mmCIF file of C-alpha atoms and ligand atoms in Angstrom:
data_model
loop_
_atom_site.group_PDB
_atom_site.id
_atom_site.type_symbol
_atom_site.label_atom_id
_atom_site.label_comp_id
_atom_site.label_asym_id
_atom_site.label_seq_id
_atom_site.Cartn_x
_atom_site.Cartn_y
_atom_site.Cartn_z
ATOM 1 C CA MET A 1 -0.778 2.735 33.709
ATOM 2 C CA ALA A 2 2.028 0.356 34.633
ATOM 3 C CA LYS A 3 5.349 1.223 33.036
ATOM 4 C CA ARG A 4 6.374 -1.106 30.248
ATOM 5 C CA LYS A 5 9.718 -1.393 28.601
ATOM 6 C CA LEU A 6 9.711 -0.004 25.078
ATOM 7 C CA THR A 7 10.203 -2.577 22.359
ATOM 8 C CA GLN A 8 12.948 -1.993 19.810
ATOM 9 C CA ASN A 9 10.312 -1.120 17.256
ATOM 10 C CA GLN A 10 8.740 1.485 19.484
ATOM 11 C CA THR A 11 12.106 3.047 20.261
ATOM 12 C CA ARG A 12 12.915 3.172 16.566
ATOM 13 C CA ARG A 13 9.600 4.838 15.782
ATOM 14 C CA ILE A 14 10.055 7.433 18.504
ATOM 15 C CA GLN A 15 13.509 8.302 17.193
ATOM 16 C CA ALA A 16 12.266 8.521 13.604
ATOM 17 C CA ASN A 17 9.420 10.771 14.629
ATOM 18 C CA ASN A 18 11.715 13.013 16.589
ATOM 19 C CA ALA A 19 13.981 13.416 13.565
ATOM 20 C CA LYS A 20 10.941 14.247 11.430
ATOM 21 C CA THR A 21 9.798 16.931 13.860
ATOM 22 C CA LEU A 22 13.255 18.524 13.942
ATOM 23 C CA HIS A 23 13.323 18.513 10.148
ATOM 24 C CA ARG A 24 9.929 20.214 9.996
ATOM 25 C CA HIS A 25 11.055 22.787 12.515
ATOM 26 C CA LYS A 26 14.162 23.644 10.501
ATOM 27 C CA ARG A 27 12.321 23.947 7.220
ATOM 28 C CA LYS A 28 11.128 27.429 6.330
ATOM 29 C CA ASP A 29 7.871 27.413 4.415
ATOM 30 C CA ILE A 30 7.996 29.507 1.287
ATOM 31 C CA GLU A 31 5.345 32.193 1.244
ATOM 32 C CA TRP A 32 3.952 32.416 -2.269
ATOM 33 C CA GLN A 33 2.186 35.744 -2.749
ATOM 34 C CA ASP A 34 -0.692 35.949 -5.205
ATOM 35 C CA GLU A 35 1.182 38.221 -7.629
ATOM 36 C CA MET A 36 4.034 35.712 -7.836
ATOM 37 C CA LEU A 37 1.759 33.026 -9.289
ATOM 38 C CA GLY A 38 0.277 32.412 -12.743
ATOM 39 C CA GLU A 39 -3.178 31.130 -13.745
ATOM 40 C CA SER A 40 -4.718 28.097 -12.035
ATOM 41 C CA GLN A 41 -4.244 24.910 -14.011
ATOM 42 C CA GLU A 42 -5.010 21.211 -13.716
ATOM 43 C CA GLY A 43 -2.403 18.626 -12.871
ATOM 44 C CA ILE A 44 -1.826 15.177 -11.448
ATOM 45 C CA VAL A 45 0.481 14.402 -8.526
ATOM 46 C CA VAL A 46 3.184 12.000 -9.701
ATOM 47 C CA THR A 47 5.288 11.974 -6.511
ATOM 48 C CA ARG A 48 4.687 13.097 -2.973
ATOM 49 C CA TYR A 49 7.692 13.911 -0.773
ATOM 50 C CA SER A 50 7.446 14.937 2.848
ATOM 51 C CA ALA A 51 7.348 18.673 2.120
ATOM 52 C CA HIS A 52 6.653 18.843 -1.623
ATOM 53 C CA ALA A 53 4.868 17.150 -4.466
ATOM 54 C CA ASP A 54 5.750 16.805 -8.137
ATOM 55 C CA VAL A 55 2.833 17.793 -10.337
ATOM 56 C CA GLU A 56 2.485 16.961 -14.016
ATOM 57 C CA ASN A 57 0.531 19.303 -16.275
ATOM 58 C CA ALA A 58 -1.498 18.410 -19.371
ATOM 59 C CA GLN A 59 1.636 18.714 -21.550
ATOM 60 C CA GLY A 60 3.472 16.105 -19.476
ATOM 61 C CA GLU A 61 5.831 18.626 -17.836
ATOM 62 C CA VAL A 62 6.595 18.038 -14.167
ATOM 63 C CA TYR A 63 6.909 20.852 -11.604
ATOM 64 C CA ARG A 64 7.925 20.626 -7.969
ATOM 65 C CA CYS A 65 5.278 22.342 -5.862
ATOM 66 C CA ASN A 66 4.631 23.439 -2.325
ATOM 67 C CA LEU A 67 1.336 22.566 -0.705
ATOM 68 C CA ARG A 68 -1.091 25.022 0.807
ATOM 69 C CA ARG A 69 -1.232 24.367 4.527
ATOM 70 C CA ALA A 70 -4.586 22.582 4.519
ATOM 71 C CA LEU A 71 -3.464 20.179 1.800
ATOM 72 C CA SER A 72 -0.938 18.109 3.708
ATOM 73 C CA GLY A 73 -2.786 14.938 2.695
ATOM 74 C CA VAL A 74 -1.983 15.274 -1.020
ATOM 75 C CA VAL A 75 -0.909 11.892 -2.436
ATOM 76 C CA VAL A 76 0.274 10.362 -5.673
ATOM 77 C CA GLY A 77 -2.628 10.024 -8.104
ATOM 78 C CA ASP A 78 -4.424 13.118 -6.830
ATOM 79 C CA HIS A 79 -5.909 15.439 -9.429
ATOM 80 C CA VAL A 80 -5.082 18.938 -8.289
ATOM 81 C CA VAL A 81 -5.392 22.596 -9.154
ATOM 82 C CA TRP A 82 -2.028 24.334 -9.005
ATOM 83 C CA ARG A 83 -0.323 27.560 -10.055
ATOM 84 C CA LYS A 84 3.102 28.029 -11.513
ATOM 85 C CA GLY A 85 5.342 30.653 -9.969
ATOM 86 C CA ASN A 86 6.926 33.353 -12.146
ATOM 87 C CA GLN A 87 10.261 32.153 -10.781
ATOM 88 C CA GLN A 88 11.646 29.220 -8.820
ATOM 89 C CA LEU A 89 11.966 29.635 -5.054
ATOM 90 C CA GLN A 90 14.401 27.312 -3.306
ATOM 91 C CA GLY A 91 14.071 24.899 -6.228
ATOM 92 C CA VAL A 92 10.275 24.929 -6.063
ATOM 93 C CA SER A 93 8.259 25.966 -9.117
ATOM 94 C CA GLY A 94 4.699 26.417 -7.932
ATOM 95 C CA VAL A 95 2.023 25.665 -5.416
ATOM 96 C CA ILE A 96 -0.870 23.227 -5.169
ATOM 97 C CA GLU A 97 -4.046 25.046 -4.239
ATOM 98 C CA ALA A 98 -6.794 22.416 -4.237
ATOM 99 C CA ILE A 99 -7.437 18.687 -4.574
ATOM 100 C CA HIS A 100 -10.292 17.382 -6.703
ATOM 101 C CA PRO A 101 -12.558 14.910 -4.905
ATOM 102 C CA ARG A 102 -11.045 11.426 -4.988
ATOM 103 C CA ARG A 103 -12.728 8.504 -6.686
ATOM 104 C CA ASN A 104 -11.122 6.274 -4.069
ATOM 105 C CA GLU A 105 -8.027 6.123 -1.905
ATOM 106 C CA ILE A 106 -5.914 3.579 -0.130
ATOM 107 C CA ALA A 107 -4.663 4.390 3.314
ATOM 108 C CA ARG A 108 -2.771 2.773 6.120
ATOM 109 C CA PRO A 109 -2.694 3.572 9.789
ATOM 110 C CA ASP A 110 0.476 5.213 11.066
ATOM 111 C CA TYR A 111 1.508 5.148 14.704
ATOM 112 C CA TYR A 112 1.960 8.897 14.829
ATOM 113 C CA ASP A 113 0.069 10.462 11.977
ATOM 114 C CA GLY A 114 -3.155 8.474 12.292
ATOM 115 C CA LEU A 115 -4.649 7.271 9.044
ATOM 116 C CA LYS A 116 -2.251 8.098 6.217
ATOM 117 C CA PRO A 117 -3.420 8.038 2.629
ATOM 118 C CA ILE A 118 -0.970 6.262 0.289
ATOM 119 C CA ALA A 119 -2.467 6.870 -3.139
ATOM 120 C CA ALA A 120 -5.683 8.067 -4.752
ATOM 121 C CA ASN A 121 -7.780 7.364 -7.854
ATOM 122 C CA ILE A 122 -6.582 3.804 -8.298
ATOM 123 C CA ASP A 123 -8.122 1.208 -10.627
ATOM 124 C CA ARG A 124 -6.056 -1.831 -9.736
ATOM 125 C CA ILE A 125 -3.920 -2.878 -6.768
ATOM 126 C CA ILE A 126 -1.180 -5.307 -7.636
ATOM 127 C CA ILE A 127 -0.214 -7.184 -4.498
ATOM 128 C CA VAL A 128 3.400 -8.216 -5.019
ATOM 129 C CA SER A 129 4.917 -11.031 -2.962
ATOM 130 C CA ALA A 130 7.923 -13.277 -3.414
ATOM 131 C CA MET A 131 9.479 -16.372 -1.883
ATOM 132 C CA LEU A 132 12.323 -14.047 -0.892
ATOM 133 C CA PRO A 133 11.996 -12.385 1.725
ATOM 134 C CA ALA A 134 9.098 -14.869 2.348
ATOM 135 C CA LEU A 135 5.784 -15.699 0.798
ATOM 136 C CA SER A 136 3.188 -14.650 3.334
ATOM 137 C CA LEU A 137 -0.463 -15.418 2.626
ATOM 138 C CA ASN A 138 -1.261 -13.470 5.757
ATOM 139 C CA ILE A 139 0.082 -10.290 4.189
ATOM 140 C CA ILE A 140 -1.764 -11.017 0.947
ATOM 141 C CA ASP A 141 -4.962 -11.356 2.971
ATOM 142 C CA ARG A 142 -4.315 -8.022 4.683
ATOM 143 C CA TYR A 143 -4.006 -6.278 1.337
ATOM 144 C CA LEU A 144 -7.098 -8.039 0.046
ATOM 145 C CA VAL A 145 -9.097 -6.673 2.981
ATOM 146 C CA VAL A 146 -7.951 -3.177 2.009
ATOM 147 C CA CYS A 147 -8.882 -3.777 -1.644
ATOM 148 C CA GLU A 148 -12.336 -5.014 -0.698
ATOM 149 C CA ALA A 149 -12.903 -2.072 1.657
ATOM 150 C CA ALA A 150 -11.849 0.422 -1.027
ATOM 151 C CA ARG A 151 -13.619 -1.590 -3.781
ATOM 152 C CA ILE A 152 -10.512 -1.700 -5.921
ATOM 153 C CA GLU A 153 -9.785 -4.765 -8.043
ATOM 154 C CA PRO A 154 -6.689 -6.637 -6.844
ATOM 155 C CA LEU A 155 -4.243 -8.763 -8.785
ATOM 156 C CA ILE A 156 -2.017 -11.113 -6.799
ATOM 157 C CA VAL A 157 1.456 -11.669 -8.209
ATOM 158 C CA VAL A 158 4.359 -13.730 -6.896
ATOM 159 C CA ASN A 159 7.603 -12.265 -8.208
ATOM 160 C CA LYS A 160 11.033 -13.944 -8.406
ATOM 161 C CA GLY A 161 9.531 -16.951 -10.169
ATOM 162 C CA ASP A 162 13.055 -17.600 -11.514
ATOM 163 C CA LEU A 163 14.113 -18.724 -8.024
ATOM 164 C CA LEU A 164 11.474 -21.453 -7.787
ATOM 165 C CA SER A 165 12.281 -25.074 -8.473
ATOM 166 C CA GLN A 166 9.568 -27.013 -10.329
ATOM 167 C CA GLN A 167 8.436 -28.487 -7.052
ATOM 168 C CA GLN A 168 8.297 -25.065 -5.350
ATOM 169 C CA GLU A 169 6.431 -23.585 -8.286
ATOM 170 C CA LYS A 170 3.830 -26.325 -7.934
ATOM 171 C CA GLU A 171 3.502 -25.524 -4.238
ATOM 172 C CA VAL A 172 3.071 -21.796 -4.895
ATOM 173 C CA GLU A 173 0.502 -22.528 -7.604
ATOM 174 C CA GLY A 174 -1.347 -24.602 -5.015
ATOM 175 C CA GLN A 175 -1.406 -21.667 -2.627
ATOM 176 C CA LEU A 176 -2.509 -19.291 -5.360
ATOM 177 C CA GLN A 177 -5.319 -21.670 -6.272
ATOM 178 C CA ILE A 178 -6.966 -20.714 -2.954
ATOM 179 C CA TYR A 179 -7.292 -17.190 -4.336
ATOM 180 C CA ARG A 180 -8.293 -18.211 -7.860
ATOM 181 C CA ASP A 181 -11.083 -20.335 -6.365
ATOM 182 C CA ILE A 182 -12.624 -17.216 -4.869
ATOM 183 C CA GLY A 183 -12.318 -15.162 -8.038
ATOM 184 C CA TYR A 184 -8.992 -13.341 -7.758
ATOM 185 C CA GLN A 185 -6.533 -13.218 -10.599
ATOM 186 C CA THR A 186 -3.040 -14.494 -9.779
ATOM 187 C CA MET A 187 0.270 -14.851 -11.598
ATOM 188 C CA ILE A 188 3.819 -16.078 -10.964
ATOM 189 C CA ILE A 189 6.181 -13.610 -12.613
ATOM 190 C CA SER A 190 9.856 -12.676 -12.695
ATOM 191 C CA ALA A 191 11.430 -9.276 -13.095
ATOM 192 C CA GLN A 192 14.671 -11.112 -13.696
ATOM 193 C CA ASN A 193 13.862 -13.505 -16.550
ATOM 194 C CA GLY A 194 10.650 -11.850 -17.743
ATOM 195 C CA LYS A 195 8.314 -14.732 -16.928
ATOM 196 C CA ASN A 196 4.693 -13.683 -17.605
ATOM 197 C CA MET A 197 5.728 -10.043 -17.913
ATOM 198 C CA GLU A 198 3.871 -9.595 -21.215
ATOM 199 C CA LYS A 199 0.731 -10.948 -19.637
ATOM 200 C CA LEU A 200 1.144 -8.536 -16.744
ATOM 201 C CA SER A 201 1.917 -5.539 -18.988
ATOM 202 C CA ALA A 202 -1.206 -6.242 -21.048
ATOM 203 C CA LEU A 203 -3.317 -5.951 -17.902
ATOM 204 C CA LEU A 204 -1.839 -2.551 -17.055
ATOM 205 C CA SER A 205 -2.805 -0.751 -20.239
ATOM 206 C CA GLU A 206 -6.008 0.651 -18.806
ATOM 207 C CA GLY A 207 -6.441 2.866 -15.762
ATOM 208 C CA THR A 208 -4.005 3.380 -12.914
ATOM 209 C CA SER A 209 -2.356 0.412 -11.209
ATOM 210 C CA ILE A 210 -0.209 0.428 -8.072
ATOM 211 C CA PHE A 211 2.392 -2.075 -6.899
ATOM 212 C CA VAL A 212 2.138 -2.718 -3.161
ATOM 213 C CA GLY A 213 3.899 -5.236 -0.947
ATOM 214 C CA GLN A 214 6.714 -5.769 1.516
ATOM 215 C CA SER A 215 10.116 -4.228 1.035
ATOM 216 C CA GLY A 216 12.368 -6.362 -1.149
ATOM 217 C CA VAL A 217 9.735 -8.283 -3.113
ATOM 218 C CA GLY A 218 10.854 -6.520 -6.291
ATOM 219 C CA LYS A 219 8.314 -3.761 -7.014
ATOM 220 C CA SER A 220 10.914 -1.331 -8.371
ATOM 221 C CA SER A 221 12.635 -4.135 -10.290
ATOM 222 C CA LEU A 222 9.306 -4.819 -12.002
ATOM 223 C CA ILE A 223 8.986 -1.121 -12.872
ATOM 224 C CA ASN A 224 12.445 -1.289 -14.471
ATOM 225 C CA ARG A 225 11.497 -4.412 -16.406
ATOM 226 C CA ILE A 226 8.318 -2.790 -17.740
ATOM 227 C CA LEU A 227 9.894 0.670 -18.268
ATOM 228 C CA PRO A 228 13.648 0.209 -18.731
ATOM 229 C CA SER A 229 14.251 3.946 -19.239
ATOM 230 C CA VAL A 230 13.012 4.726 -15.724
ATOM 231 C CA ASN A 231 15.950 3.227 -13.863
ATOM 232 C CA ALA A 232 14.248 3.054 -10.481
ATOM 233 C CA VAL A 233 16.594 2.382 -7.568
ATOM 234 C CA VAL A 234 16.618 -1.237 -6.478
ATOM 235 C CA GLY A 235 17.931 -2.450 -3.102
ATOM 236 C CA SER A 236 19.307 -5.713 -1.889
ATOM 237 C CA ILE A 237 17.900 -8.078 0.688
ATOM 238 C CA SER A 238 19.776 -7.837 3.968
ATOM 239 C CA GLU A 239 21.891 -10.939 4.545
ATOM 240 C CA THR A 240 21.487 -10.703 8.291
ATOM 241 C CA SER A 241 17.749 -10.133 8.609
ATOM 242 C CA GLY A 242 16.663 -11.553 5.236
ATOM 243 C CA LEU A 243 14.442 -8.496 4.839
ATOM 244 C CA GLY A 244 14.235 -5.745 2.243
ATOM 245 C CA GLN A 245 15.962 -2.449 3.026
ATOM 246 C CA HIS A 246 13.175 0.030 2.307
ATOM 247 C CA THR A 247 14.853 1.327 -0.807
ATOM 248 C CA THR A 248 11.941 3.208 -2.361
ATOM 249 C CA THR A 249 10.937 6.083 -0.109
ATOM 250 C CA SER A 250 8.167 7.860 -2.043
ATOM 251 C CA SER A 251 5.466 6.589 -4.339
ATOM 252 C CA ARG A 252 5.869 7.575 -7.969
ATOM 253 C CA LEU A 253 3.508 7.425 -10.923
ATOM 254 C CA TYR A 254 4.746 6.435 -14.390
ATOM 255 C CA HIS A 255 2.932 6.470 -17.723
ATOM 256 C CA LEU A 256 3.021 3.317 -19.800
ATOM 257 C CA PRO A 257 3.615 3.543 -23.566
ATOM 258 C CA GLN A 258 0.644 1.277 -24.305
ATOM 259 C CA GLY A 259 -1.617 3.452 -22.095
ATOM 260 C CA GLY A 260 -2.340 3.274 -18.397
ATOM 261 C CA ASN A 261 -0.355 4.478 -15.396
ATOM 262 C CA LEU A 262 1.712 2.468 -12.955
ATOM 263 C CA ILE A 263 2.683 3.517 -9.429
ATOM 264 C CA ASP A 264 5.692 2.196 -7.513
ATOM 265 C CA SER A 265 5.254 2.432 -3.755
ATOM 266 C CA PRO A 266 7.569 1.966 -0.766
ATOM 267 C CA GLY A 267 7.390 -1.336 1.098
ATOM 268 C CA ILE A 268 5.563 -1.009 4.373
ATOM 269 C CA ARG A 269 7.122 -2.415 7.518
ATOM 270 C CA GLU A 270 3.990 -3.361 9.381
ATOM 271 C CA PHE A 271 0.864 -3.203 7.316
ATOM 272 C CA GLY A 272 -1.574 -2.744 10.195
ATOM 273 C CA LEU A 273 -5.306 -2.735 9.721
ATOM 274 C CA TRP A 274 -6.384 -1.189 12.983
ATOM 275 C CA HIS A 275 -8.208 1.563 11.169
ATOM 276 C CA LEU A 276 -10.765 -1.075 10.243
ATOM 277 C CA ASP A 277 -13.151 -2.714 12.697
ATOM 278 C CA ALA A 278 -13.866 -6.435 12.965
ATOM 279 C CA GLU A 279 -16.930 -6.108 10.745
ATOM 280 C CA GLN A 280 -14.953 -4.452 7.959
ATOM 281 C CA ILE A 281 -12.289 -7.138 8.202
ATOM 282 C CA THR A 282 -14.965 -9.808 7.976
ATOM 283 C CA LYS A 283 -16.342 -8.086 4.865
ATOM 284 C CA GLY A 284 -12.833 -8.202 3.412
ATOM 285 C CA TYR A 285 -13.114 -11.988 3.082
ATOM 286 C CA ARG A 286 -15.321 -12.164 0.018
ATOM 287 C CA GLU A 287 -16.011 -15.905 0.145
ATOM 288 C CA PHE A 288 -17.309 -15.642 3.732
ATOM 289 C CA GLN A 289 -20.142 -13.378 2.683
ATOM 290 C CA TYR A 290 -22.355 -16.198 1.372
ATOM 291 C CA VAL A 291 -22.418 -18.087 4.655
ATOM 292 C CA LEU A 292 -22.161 -15.426 7.378
ATOM 293 C CA GLY A 293 -25.892 -14.761 7.656
ATOM 294 C CA THR A 294 -26.608 -18.405 8.359
ATOM 295 C CA CYS A 295 -24.662 -18.773 11.634
ATOM 296 C CA LYS A 296 -26.973 -19.777 14.492
ATOM 297 C CA PHE A 297 -26.182 -16.700 16.574
ATOM 298 C CA ARG A 298 -26.197 -13.196 15.200
ATOM 299 C CA ASP A 299 -23.131 -12.225 17.201
ATOM 300 C CA CYS A 300 -21.270 -15.391 16.218
ATOM 301 C CA LYS A 301 -17.510 -14.902 16.457
ATOM 302 C CA HIS A 302 -16.977 -17.879 14.125
ATOM 303 C CA LEU A 303 -14.670 -19.577 16.616
ATOM 304 C CA ASN A 304 -16.187 -22.107 19.000
ATOM 305 C CA ASP A 305 -19.711 -20.774 18.790
ATOM 306 C CA PRO A 306 -22.279 -23.524 18.291
ATOM 307 C CA GLY A 307 -23.947 -23.619 14.875
ATOM 308 C CA CYS A 308 -21.256 -21.553 13.151
ATOM 309 C CA ALA A 309 -21.909 -21.812 9.411
ATOM 310 C CA LEU A 310 -18.448 -20.492 8.599
ATOM 311 C CA ARG A 311 -16.729 -23.218 10.578
ATOM 312 C CA ASP A 312 -19.014 -25.791 8.958
ATOM 313 C CA ALA A 313 -18.037 -24.474 5.520
ATOM 314 C CA VAL A 314 -14.359 -24.812 6.444
ATOM 315 C CA ALA A 315 -14.929 -28.357 7.718
ATOM 316 C CA ALA A 316 -16.747 -29.229 4.482
ATOM 317 C CA GLY A 317 -13.855 -27.810 2.419
ATOM 318 C CA ARG A 318 -15.964 -25.054 0.866
ATOM 319 C CA ILE A 319 -13.850 -22.361 2.522
ATOM 320 C CA SER A 320 -10.075 -22.573 2.773
ATOM 321 C CA SER A 321 -8.816 -23.310 6.282
ATOM 322 C CA VAL A 322 -5.759 -21.150 5.532
ATOM 323 C CA ARG A 323 -7.970 -18.127 4.891
ATOM 324 C CA TYR A 324 -10.090 -18.943 7.955
ATOM 325 C CA ASP A 325 -6.995 -19.152 10.184
ATOM 326 C CA ASN A 326 -5.556 -15.942 8.741
ATOM 327 C CA TYR A 327 -8.857 -14.249 9.382
ATOM 328 C CA HIS A 328 -8.718 -15.081 13.070
ATOM 329 C CA LYS A 329 -5.074 -14.031 13.269
ATOM 330 C CA LEU A 330 -6.026 -10.713 11.742
ATOM 331 C CA ILE A 331 -8.908 -10.178 14.155
ATOM 332 C CA ALA A 332 -6.612 -11.039 17.073
ATOM 333 C CA SER A 333 -3.862 -8.693 15.838
ATOM 334 C CA LEU A 334 -6.427 -5.909 15.719
ATOM 335 C CA SER A 335 -6.888 -5.791 19.476
ATOM 336 C CA GLU A 336 -3.169 -6.297 20.150
ATOM 337 C CA THR A 337 -2.138 -3.416 17.920
ATOM 338 C CA LYS A 338 -4.871 -1.203 19.301
ATOM 339 C CA SER A 339 -3.574 -1.594 22.839
ATOM 340 C CA GLN A 340 0.020 -1.156 21.669
ATOM 341 C CA ARG A 341 -0.983 1.997 19.882
ATOM 342 C CA HIS A 342 -2.676 3.299 22.991
ATOM 343 C CA PHE A 343 0.568 2.715 24.832
ATOM 344 C CA SER A 344 2.772 4.368 22.198
ATOM 345 C CA THR A 345 0.711 7.567 22.160
ATOM 346 C CA LEU A 346 0.880 8.045 25.935
HETATM 347 N N1 LIG B 1 15.973 -13.495 -8.424
HETATM 348 C C1 LIG B 1 15.220 -12.406 -8.528
HETATM 349 N N2 LIG B 1 15.515 -11.322 -7.796
HETATM 350 C C2 LIG B 1 14.720 -10.232 -7.925
HETATM 351 C C3 LIG B 1 13.604 -10.207 -8.798
HETATM 352 N N3 LIG B 1 13.014 -8.989 -8.684
HETATM 353 C C4 LIG B 1 13.739 -8.299 -7.790
HETATM 354 N N4 LIG B 1 14.764 -9.026 -7.317
HETATM 355 C C5 LIG B 1 15.780 -8.617 -6.337
HETATM 356 O O1 LIG B 1 15.139 -8.314 -5.099
HETATM 357 C C6 LIG B 1 15.811 -7.242 -4.416
HETATM 358 C C7 LIG B 1 14.840 -6.134 -4.033
HETATM 359 O O2 LIG B 1 14.275 -5.565 -5.196
HETATM 360 P P1 LIG B 1 13.549 -4.137 -5.222
HETATM 361 O O3 LIG B 1 13.003 -3.976 -6.609
HETATM 362 O O4 LIG B 1 14.404 -3.071 -4.689
HETATM 363 O O5 LIG B 1 12.341 -4.400 -4.183
HETATM 364 P P2 LIG B 1 11.159 -3.369 -3.754
HETATM 365 O O6 LIG B 1 9.929 -4.206 -3.606
HETATM 366 O O7 LIG B 1 11.088 -2.244 -4.703
HETATM 367 O O8 LIG B 1 11.640 -2.906 -2.307
HETATM 368 P P3 LIG B 1 11.325 -1.492 -1.533
HETATM 369 O O9 LIG B 1 11.558 -0.364 -2.464
HETATM 370 O O10 LIG B 1 12.267 -1.516 -0.391
HETATM 371 O O11 LIG B 1 9.892 -1.581 -1.076
HETATM 372 C C8 LIG B 1 16.917 -6.787 -5.373
HETATM 373 O O12 LIG B 1 18.121 -7.405 -4.968
HETATM 374 C C9 LIG B 1 16.465 -7.318 -6.714
HETATM 375 O O13 LIG B 1 17.542 -7.576 -7.602
HETATM 376 C C10 LIG B 1 13.332 -11.377 -9.578
HETATM 377 O O14 LIG B 1 12.391 -11.478 -10.354
HETATM 378 N N5 LIG B 1 14.168 -12.445 -9.377
HETATM 379 MG MG1 LIG B 2 11.280 -0.190 -4.419
HETATM 380 ZN ZN1 LIG B 3 -20.146 -18.151 12.717
#
């Protein structure tokens, strides 16, 4: 293969991975012997760090645990079987021995680790965006594809509503209408002045919800607004790049006083979807499903193909042209990222 110059991103990833490997090499795994451990008990993973996980027992006590070797995929929200040690070893209190089967999971592809689960047993994905760093419908669509694939109900929120002028708010409402028209719930909110926060909190009282979205959109700030005692760390937006600074580094599950659980998650730099194929992406656009079967050709790519029912629906205004364009961008990015990935693993 011809030699290509590494992009800045690729160089950064290689360096980060190298540091991770060195860290793993340095770390000595604790060997828990059977006689050092108490009875098996049930628990739920409330935080996953690179080498450990915090597990909460039925009494609400949290213990830092090691993972048995085969359980490296443990994520926040996992129901696990674990055993408490009769003493702490290097600050660790026990060990996770098994994971109960997951009801569902959300995952993202990682350049080095393959498909990486992010969280498990989720009832609601709250896609958080904001005008600052930038409101991107493309990113919202990416998350929606993931929600549809995992069959988890999404809620689309635009945070930092306090920064919007009346005119801007009208514009954002117009963009959100695209999603309301196809059956998604949407809301403009503000962690700063509390706009619509009661409405949002009311929706969270059942099941487990997770905040997802780019770094800097205000996920942790929303956690602090809903649960002031938590005091989650909040970062600033970089003045030079205008981007968030990846402040939250591990997902964490909180219990809400009115019932329900809420997970804060780290912003993801590039939310790739190359673990999904074109067909799965197409299925992720729920409003396309009614027309897809009626294209003239079975292998219609919905671009310039004659007799494309999808394109006709866009022309007739029955399907949003923004969603249609994003769809094609997503399909195109799929092949680009796949070839990039091939390159980066060489
Ligand atoms: N004006 C305004 N600023 C907000 C609001 N919510 C959050 N911010 C600001 O946005 C910046 C980023 O907030 P965070 O809560 O750290 O964002 P995050 O989504 O948790 O970011 P990561 O942890 O990096 O993924 C901080 O400077 C917050 O003060 C809001 O409703 N209005
Ligand atoms: Mg955060
Ligand atoms: Zn078509």
